[in-house]
Short mmCIF file of C-alpha atoms in Angstrom, two decimals:
data_model
loop_
_atom_site.label_atom_id
_atom_site.label_comp_id
_atom_site.label_asym_id
_atom_site.label_seq_id
_atom_site.Cartn_x
_atom_site.Cartn_y
_atom_site.Cartn_z
CA UNK A 75 -13.97 -11.30 21.73
CA UNK A 76 -10.83 -13.13 20.44
CA UNK A 77 -10.91 -17.13 20.58
CA UNK A 78 -7.44 -19.12 20.43
CA UNK A 79 -7.51 -22.56 19.14
CA UNK A 80 -4.89 -24.98 20.69
CA UNK A 81 -4.21 -28.52 19.25
CA UNK A 82 -2.82 -31.20 21.07
CA UNK A 83 -1.94 -32.88 17.97
CA UNK A 84 0.45 -30.11 17.32
CA UNK A 85 3.68 -29.51 19.42
CA UNK A 86 4.03 -25.97 18.70
CA UNK A 87 0.61 -25.28 19.14
CA UNK A 88 0.95 -26.76 22.71
CA UNK A 89 3.86 -24.96 23.44
CA UNK A 90 2.24 -21.63 22.29
CA UNK A 91 -0.79 -22.40 24.64
CA UNK A 92 1.74 -22.83 27.43
CA UNK A 93 3.01 -19.37 27.22
CA UNK A 94 -0.35 -17.70 26.49
CA UNK A 95 -1.56 -19.12 29.71
CA UNK A 96 1.50 -17.84 31.59
CA UNK A 97 1.22 -14.34 30.08
CA UNK A 98 -2.16 -13.26 31.56
CA UNK A 99 -4.13 -14.26 34.56
CA UNK A 100 -6.96 -16.49 33.22
CA UNK A 101 -10.35 -17.55 35.04
CA UNK A 102 -11.09 -21.27 34.45
CA UNK A 103 -14.69 -22.86 33.94
CA UNK A 104 -15.50 -26.30 32.79
CA UNK A 105 -17.73 -26.53 29.62
CA UNK A 106 -19.60 -30.12 30.02
CA UNK A 107 -21.90 -29.44 26.79
CA UNK A 108 -19.17 -30.43 24.58
CA UNK A 109 -16.46 -33.34 24.47
CA UNK A 110 -13.27 -32.69 25.97
CA UNK A 111 -11.50 -33.44 22.50
CA UNK A 112 -13.64 -31.06 20.77
CA UNK A 113 -12.93 -27.93 22.83
CA UNK A 114 -15.01 -28.68 26.06
CA UNK A 115 -13.56 -29.46 29.50
CA UNK A 116 -11.26 -26.59 30.79
CA UNK A 117 -11.98 -23.46 29.17
CA UNK A 118 -9.66 -20.37 30.06
CA UNK A 119 -10.91 -16.66 29.65
CA UNK A 120 -9.26 -13.28 30.09
CA UNK A 121 -10.18 -9.92 29.20
CA UNK A 122 -11.64 -10.34 25.67
CA UNK A 123 -10.16 -13.65 25.05
CA UNK A 124 -11.29 -17.25 25.31
CA UNK A 125 -8.93 -20.35 24.90
CA UNK A 126 -10.09 -23.79 24.17
CA UNK A 127 -8.22 -26.92 23.49
CA UNK A 128 -8.63 -29.69 20.69
CA UNK A 129 -7.48 -33.07 20.19
CA UNK A 130 -7.62 -32.83 16.10
CA UNK A 131 -5.18 -30.67 14.22
CA UNK A 132 -6.32 -27.59 13.22
CA UNK A 133 -6.96 -28.09 9.80
CA UNK A 134 -9.44 -30.90 10.38
CA UNK A 135 -11.41 -29.10 12.87
CA UNK A 136 -14.49 -27.71 10.97
CA UNK A 137 -17.17 -24.92 12.26
CA UNK A 138 -14.96 -24.49 15.41
CA UNK A 139 -16.36 -21.00 15.93
CA UNK A 140 -19.41 -22.55 17.62
CA UNK A 141 -17.38 -23.96 20.36
CA UNK A 142 -16.69 -20.45 21.68
CA UNK A 143 -18.76 -17.83 23.26
CA UNK A 144 -19.84 -15.34 20.30
CA UNK A 145 -16.31 -14.80 18.91
CA UNK A 146 -15.36 -11.93 16.70
CA UNK A 147 -11.84 -13.28 15.78
CA UNK A 148 -10.41 -16.46 15.91
CA UNK A 149 -6.67 -17.39 15.63
CA UNK A 150 -5.03 -20.83 15.12
CA UNK A 151 -1.90 -21.25 17.03
CA UNK A 152 0.11 -23.78 14.90
CA UNK A 153 3.33 -25.06 13.67
CA UNK A 154 4.60 -24.07 10.33
CA UNK A 155 6.50 -26.87 8.52
CA UNK A 156 8.46 -26.05 5.52
CA UNK A 157 12.11 -25.59 3.95
CA UNK A 158 12.44 -22.64 5.56
CA UNK A 159 14.56 -21.93 8.54
CA UNK A 160 13.35 -19.88 11.70
CA UNK A 161 10.16 -18.33 10.82
CA UNK A 162 7.17 -16.61 12.44
CA UNK A 163 3.99 -16.23 9.98
CA UNK A 164 0.19 -15.74 9.62
CA UNK A 165 -1.97 -16.69 6.88
CA UNK A 166 -5.57 -17.16 5.86
CA UNK A 167 -7.21 -20.55 5.19
CA UNK A 168 -8.87 -21.97 2.32
CA UNK A 169 -8.51 -23.74 -1.18
CA UNK A 170 -8.31 -22.14 -4.63
CA UNK A 171 -8.35 -26.00 -6.19
CA UNK A 172 -8.35 -29.46 -4.85
CA UNK A 173 -8.39 -29.66 -1.10
CA UNK A 174 -5.19 -31.68 -0.32
CA UNK A 175 -5.16 -30.65 3.34
CA UNK A 176 -8.40 -29.87 4.98
CA UNK A 177 -11.62 -28.05 4.06
CA UNK A 178 -13.36 -28.33 0.69
CA UNK A 179 -12.45 -27.82 -2.70
CA UNK A 180 -12.74 -24.21 -4.14
CA UNK A 181 -13.81 -22.90 -0.71
CA UNK A 182 -12.50 -20.30 1.63
CA UNK A 183 -12.81 -19.26 5.48
CA UNK A 184 -13.71 -15.70 6.21
CA UNK A 185 -10.38 -13.96 6.45
CA UNK A 186 -9.45 -11.31 8.74
CA UNK A 187 -7.44 -8.82 6.98
CA UNK A 188 -7.21 -5.76 9.51
CA UNK A 189 -6.28 -8.36 12.55
CA UNK A 190 -3.77 -10.08 10.07
CA UNK A 191 -1.89 -6.91 9.56
CA UNK A 192 -1.70 -6.39 13.31
CA UNK A 193 -0.44 -9.66 13.94
CA UNK A 194 2.21 -9.77 11.34
CA UNK A 195 3.37 -6.18 12.66
CA UNK A 196 3.24 -7.65 16.40
CA UNK A 197 5.28 -10.93 15.13
CA UNK A 198 7.85 -8.39 13.96
CA UNK A 199 8.34 -6.57 17.30
CA UNK A 200 8.63 -9.88 19.32
CA UNK A 201 10.54 -12.16 16.86
CA UNK A 202 13.42 -13.78 18.74
CA UNK A 203 16.95 -13.05 16.63
CA UNK A 204 17.51 -14.96 13.78
CA UNK A 205 13.52 -15.17 13.06
CA UNK A 206 12.18 -14.04 10.14
CA UNK A 207 8.61 -12.82 9.78
CA UNK A 208 6.56 -13.67 6.67
CA UNK A 209 3.19 -14.02 5.17
CA UNK A 210 2.06 -17.09 3.12
CA UNK A 211 -0.46 -17.85 0.62
CA UNK A 212 -3.81 -19.39 1.38
CA UNK A 213 -3.13 -23.28 1.12
CA UNK A 214 -5.10 -25.30 3.36
CA UNK A 215 -8.12 -25.95 5.58
CA UNK A 216 -10.27 -25.57 7.57
CA UNK A 217 -12.74 -23.81 5.14
CA UNK A 218 -15.85 -24.05 7.59
CA UNK A 219 -14.85 -21.96 10.71
CA UNK A 220 -17.97 -19.67 11.14
CA UNK A 221 -16.12 -16.37 12.12
CA UNK A 222 -13.02 -14.41 10.89
CA UNK A 223 -9.86 -16.25 11.08
CA UNK A 224 -6.27 -16.97 10.49
CA UNK A 225 -3.40 -18.94 11.33
CA UNK A 226 -0.45 -17.90 13.66
CA UNK A 227 2.49 -20.15 13.22
CA UNK A 228 6.04 -20.96 14.44
CA UNK A 229 8.34 -22.76 11.93
CA UNK A 230 9.51 -24.42 10.49
CA UNK A 231 10.67 -27.84 11.97
CA UNK A 232 10.85 -29.29 15.42
CA UNK A 233 13.61 -27.36 16.96
CA UNK A 234 11.63 -24.19 16.39
CA UNK A 235 8.27 -25.72 17.49
CA UNK A 236 9.79 -26.40 20.92
CA UNK A 237 11.69 -23.32 20.88
CA UNK A 238 10.32 -21.43 24.21
CA UNK A 239 11.36 -17.89 22.79
CA UNK A 240 9.49 -18.36 19.44
CA UNK A 241 6.31 -19.84 21.21
CA UNK A 242 6.40 -16.70 23.35
CA UNK A 243 6.74 -14.35 20.60
CA UNK A 244 3.66 -15.90 18.96
CA UNK A 245 1.95 -15.90 22.29
CA UNK A 246 2.31 -12.18 22.98
CA UNK A 247 1.49 -11.43 19.13
CA UNK A 248 -1.91 -13.21 19.50
CA UNK A 249 -2.87 -11.45 22.69
CA UNK A 250 -2.17 -8.04 20.82
CA UNK A 251 -5.44 -8.96 19.13
CA UNK A 252 -7.52 -8.87 22.04
CA UNK A 253 -9.07 -5.79 21.20
CA UNK A 254 -8.49 -5.74 17.03
CA UNK A 255 -11.29 -5.94 14.69
CA UNK A 256 -11.00 -8.52 11.79
CA UNK A 257 -11.70 -5.86 9.27
CA UNK A 258 -10.73 -2.29 8.23
CA UNK A 259 -13.55 0.00 8.80
CA UNK A 260 -15.76 1.18 6.04
CA UNK A 261 -14.94 3.93 3.77
CA UNK A 262 -17.15 5.09 1.02
CA UNK A 263 -19.05 1.79 1.11
CA UNK A 264 -15.82 -0.23 0.96
CA UNK A 265 -12.59 -1.49 3.12
CA UNK A 266 -8.79 -1.01 2.45
CA UNK A 267 -8.79 -4.98 2.04
CA UNK A 268 -6.78 -6.67 -0.85
CA UNK A 269 -7.40 -9.91 -2.69
CA UNK A 270 -3.66 -10.92 -3.43
CA UNK A 271 -3.02 -12.45 -6.81
CA UNK A 272 0.18 -14.14 -8.26
CA UNK A 273 3.84 -14.52 -6.83
CA UNK A 274 5.34 -17.30 -4.54
CA UNK A 275 3.99 -19.20 -1.71
CA UNK A 276 5.67 -16.69 0.72
CA UNK A 277 4.40 -13.24 -0.14
CA UNK A 278 7.11 -10.36 -0.14
CA UNK A 279 5.05 -8.02 -2.24
CA UNK A 280 1.89 -8.40 -0.24
CA UNK A 281 3.93 -8.47 3.04
CA UNK A 282 5.35 -5.23 1.91
CA UNK A 283 1.76 -3.68 1.28
CA UNK A 284 0.84 -4.76 4.72
CA UNK A 285 4.12 -3.20 6.28
CA UNK A 286 4.18 0.11 4.45
CA UNK A 287 0.65 1.13 3.58
CA UNK A 288 -2.64 1.32 5.55
CA UNK A 289 -4.35 -1.59 3.26
CA UNK A 290 -4.75 -5.06 4.41
CA UNK A 291 -4.68 -8.54 2.86
CA UNK A 292 -7.12 -11.04 2.70
CA UNK A 293 -6.77 -14.39 0.76
CA UNK A 294 -3.64 -14.78 -1.57
CA UNK A 295 -3.64 -16.90 -4.64
CA UNK A 296 -0.03 -17.72 -5.28
CA UNK A 297 0.99 -18.76 -8.62
CA UNK A 298 0.86 -22.55 -7.83
CA UNK A 299 -2.85 -21.78 -6.37
CA UNK A 300 -3.68 -20.31 -9.67
CA UNK A 301 -2.41 -23.35 -11.38
CA UNK A 302 -4.48 -25.75 -9.05
CA UNK A 303 -7.81 -23.52 -9.84
CA UNK A 304 -7.19 -23.87 -13.45
CA UNK A 305 -6.60 -27.60 -13.27
CA UNK A 306 -9.66 -27.97 -10.82
CA UNK A 307 -12.29 -25.57 -12.33
CA UNK A 308 -14.32 -27.08 -15.40
CA UNK A 309 -15.05 -23.92 -16.85
CA UNK A 310 -14.24 -19.94 -16.70
CA UNK A 311 -17.68 -19.64 -14.86
CA UNK A 312 -16.34 -22.09 -12.09
CA UNK A 313 -13.19 -20.35 -11.92
CA UNK A 314 -14.70 -17.02 -11.84
CA UNK A 315 -17.13 -18.28 -8.83
CA UNK A 316 -14.05 -19.44 -6.72
CA UNK A 317 -12.45 -15.98 -7.40
CA UNK A 318 -15.76 -14.08 -6.21
CA UNK A 319 -15.72 -16.48 -3.04
CA UNK A 320 -12.02 -15.34 -2.37
CA UNK A 321 -13.05 -11.79 -2.82
CA UNK A 322 -16.08 -12.06 -0.72
CA UNK A 323 -14.09 -14.14 2.07
CA UNK A 324 -11.73 -11.17 2.08
CA UNK A 325 -14.16 -8.71 2.41
CA UNK A 326 -12.42 -7.05 -0.51
CA UNK A 327 -13.61 -4.96 -3.55
CA UNK A 328 -10.05 -4.69 -4.74
CA UNK A 329 -7.41 -7.18 -6.09
CA UNK A 330 -3.71 -6.56 -6.38
CA UNK A 331 -2.07 -8.99 -8.83
CA UNK A 332 1.46 -9.94 -9.16
CA UNK A 333 2.74 -10.18 -12.72
CA UNK A 334 0.66 -9.63 -16.25
CA UNK A 335 -2.45 -11.64 -16.18
CA UNK A 336 -4.67 -10.05 -18.68
CA UNK A 337 -7.29 -12.97 -18.71
CA UNK A 338 -7.70 -13.25 -14.92
CA UNK A 339 -7.83 -9.30 -14.68
CA UNK A 340 -10.66 -9.28 -16.99
CA UNK A 341 -12.26 -11.90 -15.10
CA UNK A 342 -11.94 -10.08 -11.82
CA UNK A 343 -13.13 -6.94 -13.29
CA UNK A 344 -16.21 -8.61 -14.99
CA UNK A 345 -17.09 -9.90 -11.59
CA UNK A 346 -17.54 -6.14 -10.33
CA UNK A 347 -14.06 -5.66 -8.46
CA UNK A 348 -11.40 -3.48 -9.30
CA UNK A 349 -7.80 -4.55 -10.03
CA UNK A 350 -5.58 -1.94 -8.64
CA UNK A 351 -1.73 -1.38 -8.74
CA UNK A 352 1.06 -1.31 -5.99
CA UNK A 353 1.46 2.33 -6.81
CA UNK A 354 -2.39 2.75 -6.27
CA UNK A 355 -2.03 1.13 -2.86
CA UNK A 356 1.10 3.11 -2.00
CA UNK A 357 -0.21 6.37 -3.00
CA UNK A 358 -3.86 6.23 -1.59
CA UNK A 359 -2.62 5.18 1.59
CA UNK A 360 -3.79 7.91 4.44
CA UNK A 361 -6.30 9.54 1.73
CA UNK A 362 -10.11 8.89 2.25
CA UNK A 363 -11.32 6.41 -0.53
CA UNK A 364 -14.53 8.57 -1.34
CA UNK A 365 -11.70 11.53 -2.20
CA UNK A 366 -9.74 9.07 -4.20
CA UNK A 367 -12.79 8.03 -6.27
CA UNK A 368 -14.15 11.63 -6.91
CA UNK A 369 -10.65 12.91 -8.14
CA UNK A 370 -9.80 9.97 -10.17
CA UNK A 371 -13.47 10.42 -11.87
CA UNK A 372 -12.94 14.16 -12.12
CA UNK A 373 -8.96 14.48 -13.01
CA UNK A 374 -7.53 11.05 -13.82
CA UNK A 375 -6.80 7.83 -12.26
CA UNK A 376 -3.79 7.29 -10.22
CA UNK A 377 -2.03 4.96 -12.56
CA UNK A 378 -2.50 7.66 -15.15
CA UNK A 379 -0.45 10.11 -12.76
CA UNK A 380 -2.81 11.51 -10.03
CA UNK A 381 -0.68 11.95 -7.05
CA UNK A 382 -1.81 13.11 -3.42
CA UNK A 383 -0.50 16.14 -1.48
CA UNK A 384 -0.10 16.93 2.09
CA UNK A 385 -3.50 18.35 2.52
CA UNK A 386 -4.95 14.98 1.19
CA UNK A 387 -4.99 12.80 4.71
CA UNK A 388 -8.16 13.25 6.43
CA UNK A 389 -9.64 15.86 3.88
CA UNK A 390 -13.39 15.54 3.53
CA UNK A 391 -14.09 19.10 2.36
CA UNK A 392 -14.89 20.83 -1.17
CA UNK A 393 -12.16 21.45 -3.48
CA UNK A 394 -11.32 22.95 -6.97
CA UNK A 395 -9.24 22.40 -9.87
CA UNK A 396 -6.61 24.97 -10.75
CA UNK A 397 -5.02 25.02 -14.08
CA UNK A 398 -1.49 26.48 -14.07
CA UNK A 399 0.11 27.77 -17.60
CA UNK A 400 2.11 25.01 -19.03
CA UNK A 401 4.90 27.31 -19.66
CA UNK A 402 4.78 28.56 -16.32
CA UNK A 403 5.10 24.98 -15.09
CA UNK A 404 8.10 24.05 -17.52
CA UNK A 405 9.96 27.25 -16.73
CA UNK A 406 9.73 26.79 -13.03
CA UNK A 407 10.92 23.02 -13.42
CA UNK A 408 13.71 24.24 -15.39
CA UNK A 409 15.05 26.28 -12.60
CA UNK A 410 14.55 23.57 -9.51
CA UNK A 411 12.33 20.58 -10.14
CA UNK A 412 12.60 19.40 -6.83
CA UNK A 413 11.33 22.47 -5.16
CA UNK A 414 8.51 22.73 -7.75
CA UNK A 415 7.37 19.37 -6.77
CA UNK A 416 7.88 20.19 -3.03
CA UNK A 417 6.04 23.20 -3.48
CA UNK A 418 3.11 21.87 -5.24
CA UNK A 419 2.93 18.77 -2.74
CA UNK A 420 2.58 21.26 0.30
CA UNK A 421 -0.18 23.10 -1.00
CA UNK A 422 -2.14 20.53 -2.83
CA UNK A 423 -4.86 17.90 -2.05
CA UNK A 424 -3.67 16.28 -5.20
CA UNK A 425 -2.16 17.06 -8.59
CA UNK A 426 -1.37 15.45 -12.00
CA UNK A 427 2.25 14.07 -12.89
CA UNK A 428 4.00 12.31 -15.95
CA UNK A 429 6.59 9.86 -15.98
CA UNK A 430 5.79 7.54 -13.28
CA UNK A 431 4.78 10.36 -10.72
CA UNK A 432 8.14 12.12 -10.87
CA UNK A 433 7.34 15.34 -13.20
CA UNK A 434 4.60 17.64 -12.13
CA UNK A 435 2.32 18.64 -15.35
CA UNK A 436 -0.73 19.91 -13.39
CA UNK A 437 -3.37 20.60 -12.94
CA UNK A 438 -3.35 20.95 -9.05
CA UNK A 439 -6.28 20.29 -6.80
CA UNK A 440 -6.68 22.43 -3.85
CA UNK A 441 -9.36 23.26 -1.10
CA UNK A 442 -12.44 25.30 -2.37
CA UNK A 443 -11.77 28.98 -1.91
CA UNK A 444 -7.86 28.64 -2.18
CA UNK A 445 -6.38 32.20 -3.58
CA UNK A 446 -4.76 31.46 -6.87
CA UNK A 447 -2.11 33.94 -5.92
CA UNK A 448 -1.51 31.96 -2.65
CA UNK A 449 -0.55 29.07 -5.02
CA UNK A 450 1.54 30.89 -7.34
CA UNK A 451 3.60 33.20 -5.08
CA UNK A 452 6.09 30.20 -4.08
CA UNK A 453 6.28 29.55 -7.73
CA UNK A 454 7.38 33.24 -8.25
CA UNK A 455 10.10 32.81 -5.59
CA UNK A 456 11.64 30.10 -7.71
CA UNK A 457 11.60 31.86 -10.83
CA UNK A 458 13.25 34.82 -9.16
CA UNK A 459 16.38 32.60 -9.24
CA UNK A 460 16.54 32.86 -13.00
CA UNK A 461 14.71 36.07 -14.06
CA UNK A 462 15.80 39.66 -12.99
CA UNK A 463 12.37 40.22 -12.20
CA UNK A 464 8.69 38.69 -11.77
CA UNK A 465 5.68 40.93 -11.24
CA UNK A 466 1.75 40.47 -11.42
CA UNK A 467 -0.05 42.45 -13.50
CA UNK A 468 -3.77 42.00 -13.58
CA UNK A 469 -4.16 38.11 -14.57
CA UNK A 470 -0.67 37.91 -15.85
CA UNK A 471 2.64 37.16 -14.42
CA UNK A 472 5.50 39.20 -16.32
CA UNK A 473 9.04 37.72 -15.99
CA UNK A 474 12.05 40.07 -17.48
CA UNK A 475 15.39 38.84 -17.82
CA UNK A 476 18.38 40.57 -19.69
CA UNK A 477 20.59 37.94 -21.54
CA UNK A 478 22.76 37.19 -24.12
CA UNK A 479 21.41 37.40 -27.79
CA UNK A 480 23.48 35.28 -30.31
CA UNK A 481 21.90 36.95 -33.24
CA UNK A 482 23.40 40.51 -31.95
CA UNK A 483 26.68 38.71 -31.62
CA UNK A 484 26.58 37.20 -35.13
CA UNK A 485 25.56 40.79 -36.68
CA UNK A 486 28.39 42.41 -35.34
CA UNK A 487 30.83 39.52 -36.53
CA UNK A 488 31.71 37.80 -33.55
CA UNK A 489 32.58 34.33 -34.32
CA UNK A 490 30.80 31.44 -32.82
CA UNK A 491 33.01 29.45 -30.46
CA UNK A 492 34.71 30.09 -27.02
CA UNK A 493 33.95 34.17 -27.46
CA UNK A 494 30.10 32.91 -27.51
CA UNK A 495 30.26 31.41 -24.47
CA UNK A 496 32.32 33.93 -22.93
CA UNK A 497 29.66 36.64 -23.85
CA UNK A 498 26.77 34.59 -22.65
CA UNK A 499 28.55 34.26 -19.17
CA UNK A 500 28.79 37.94 -18.93
CA UNK A 501 32.33 38.34 -19.77
CA UNK A 502 33.94 40.65 -22.00
CA UNK A 503 36.10 39.41 -25.10
CA UNK A 504 38.70 40.68 -27.25
CA UNK A 505 37.99 41.37 -31.14
CA UNK A 506 40.94 42.70 -33.39
CA UNK A 507 42.38 44.13 -30.48
CA UNK A 508 39.34 45.72 -28.97
CA UNK A 509 37.85 44.45 -25.78
CA UNK A 510 34.01 44.21 -26.22
CA UNK A 511 31.80 43.86 -23.18
CA UNK A 512 28.58 41.52 -22.77
CA UNK A 513 26.14 44.46 -22.43
CA UNK A 514 26.36 45.26 -26.03
CA UNK A 515 25.07 41.85 -27.08
CA UNK A 516 22.24 41.64 -24.37
CA UNK A 517 18.77 42.09 -25.02
CA UNK A 518 15.90 42.09 -22.49
CA UNK A 519 13.40 39.40 -22.98
CA UNK A 520 9.77 39.01 -21.41
CA UNK A 521 7.97 36.17 -20.50
CA UNK A 522 4.15 36.60 -19.95
CA UNK A 523 2.08 33.85 -17.94
CA UNK A 524 -1.69 34.05 -18.51
CA UNK A 525 -3.18 33.06 -15.05
#
């Protein structure tokens, strides 16, 4: 069940609440067990959604989850104040340092990473013209909510807080959460949740992750949040305790870090969590995390060049590692590197690369029982563009080509220079009045690739 918190002390919240009530048919009841100012009085319910109104500002309301009927997710419909222009935004709540705006020092409300991804996408769909959609770092209370929660906001000043189109967009996005879970499902004992570390108050890197991948982001510690943490924490142990609470409140076993922060990375890893790169997040999208872990353990990490092929998404069967001859890979790459990469991607679960994933080096990981010949035959087709013939012979590929041999030309007294170039291109040349054909200086070359 989705719970929605409306604050009468927040003009944008009030307007979002009005649009929420206009978008659905609600059943009303009266809750006499709570004061009207604390979510009692008139309660609005529709399919999977419960809306309650409060007098206090959202960030001053503690344990608001207790006011609702067993909610799975809470959304605070709120205003955003800042130096930005027209903006719709969503973020989780908590404090990495001193709690200047609600909540407790160094504490966090339980995040809802999957629902957060959903609402950011919905805000992008519904945003009025001229409104940007963004994400913010974790920067204020409440910290004791009692259920996974987030703020969905309209900003950044009074004209926007009173803008009916902006309020309607926020209301529609919130209602899209009625059947959405707070978290990603578990895979291999973990979830595709990230703690965001570093960057500005507004978080374009983490927004990009949410927009382009199937990973979700929980709490985000911006640069200024990390400074606040350093100022507040009396020791490394206290700092680490805050980081662990942020990871736990994000239901995250992974952290994505912006910038080079070796001390912070070491601290997070010492707590038993993994710091990953954006490359890891992008490359593992759609690939079962159990398969990712197994291949990283067996072959190499993603950050060392492991990439996933077209067979990886959804694959959960057995697999085998095929080693292809270095010379074969090099020669095929020399003919058409793009075709080589496309061929390997099409046939593989995963493969190994160099140079930031741009150059395939091998090995290739294929489903168990894959016929080696089926993998190599498309590479033969590429080789045939260069060689006169390529044939199988037992456990070998034999490639033959007839090509210009500069040593034969030198022995015959052909001067190096333009004539060499013509002979190499298959053209005849004239030497001392005699026309000499290129075939005289050609020799068959044979390349053997043991498979």
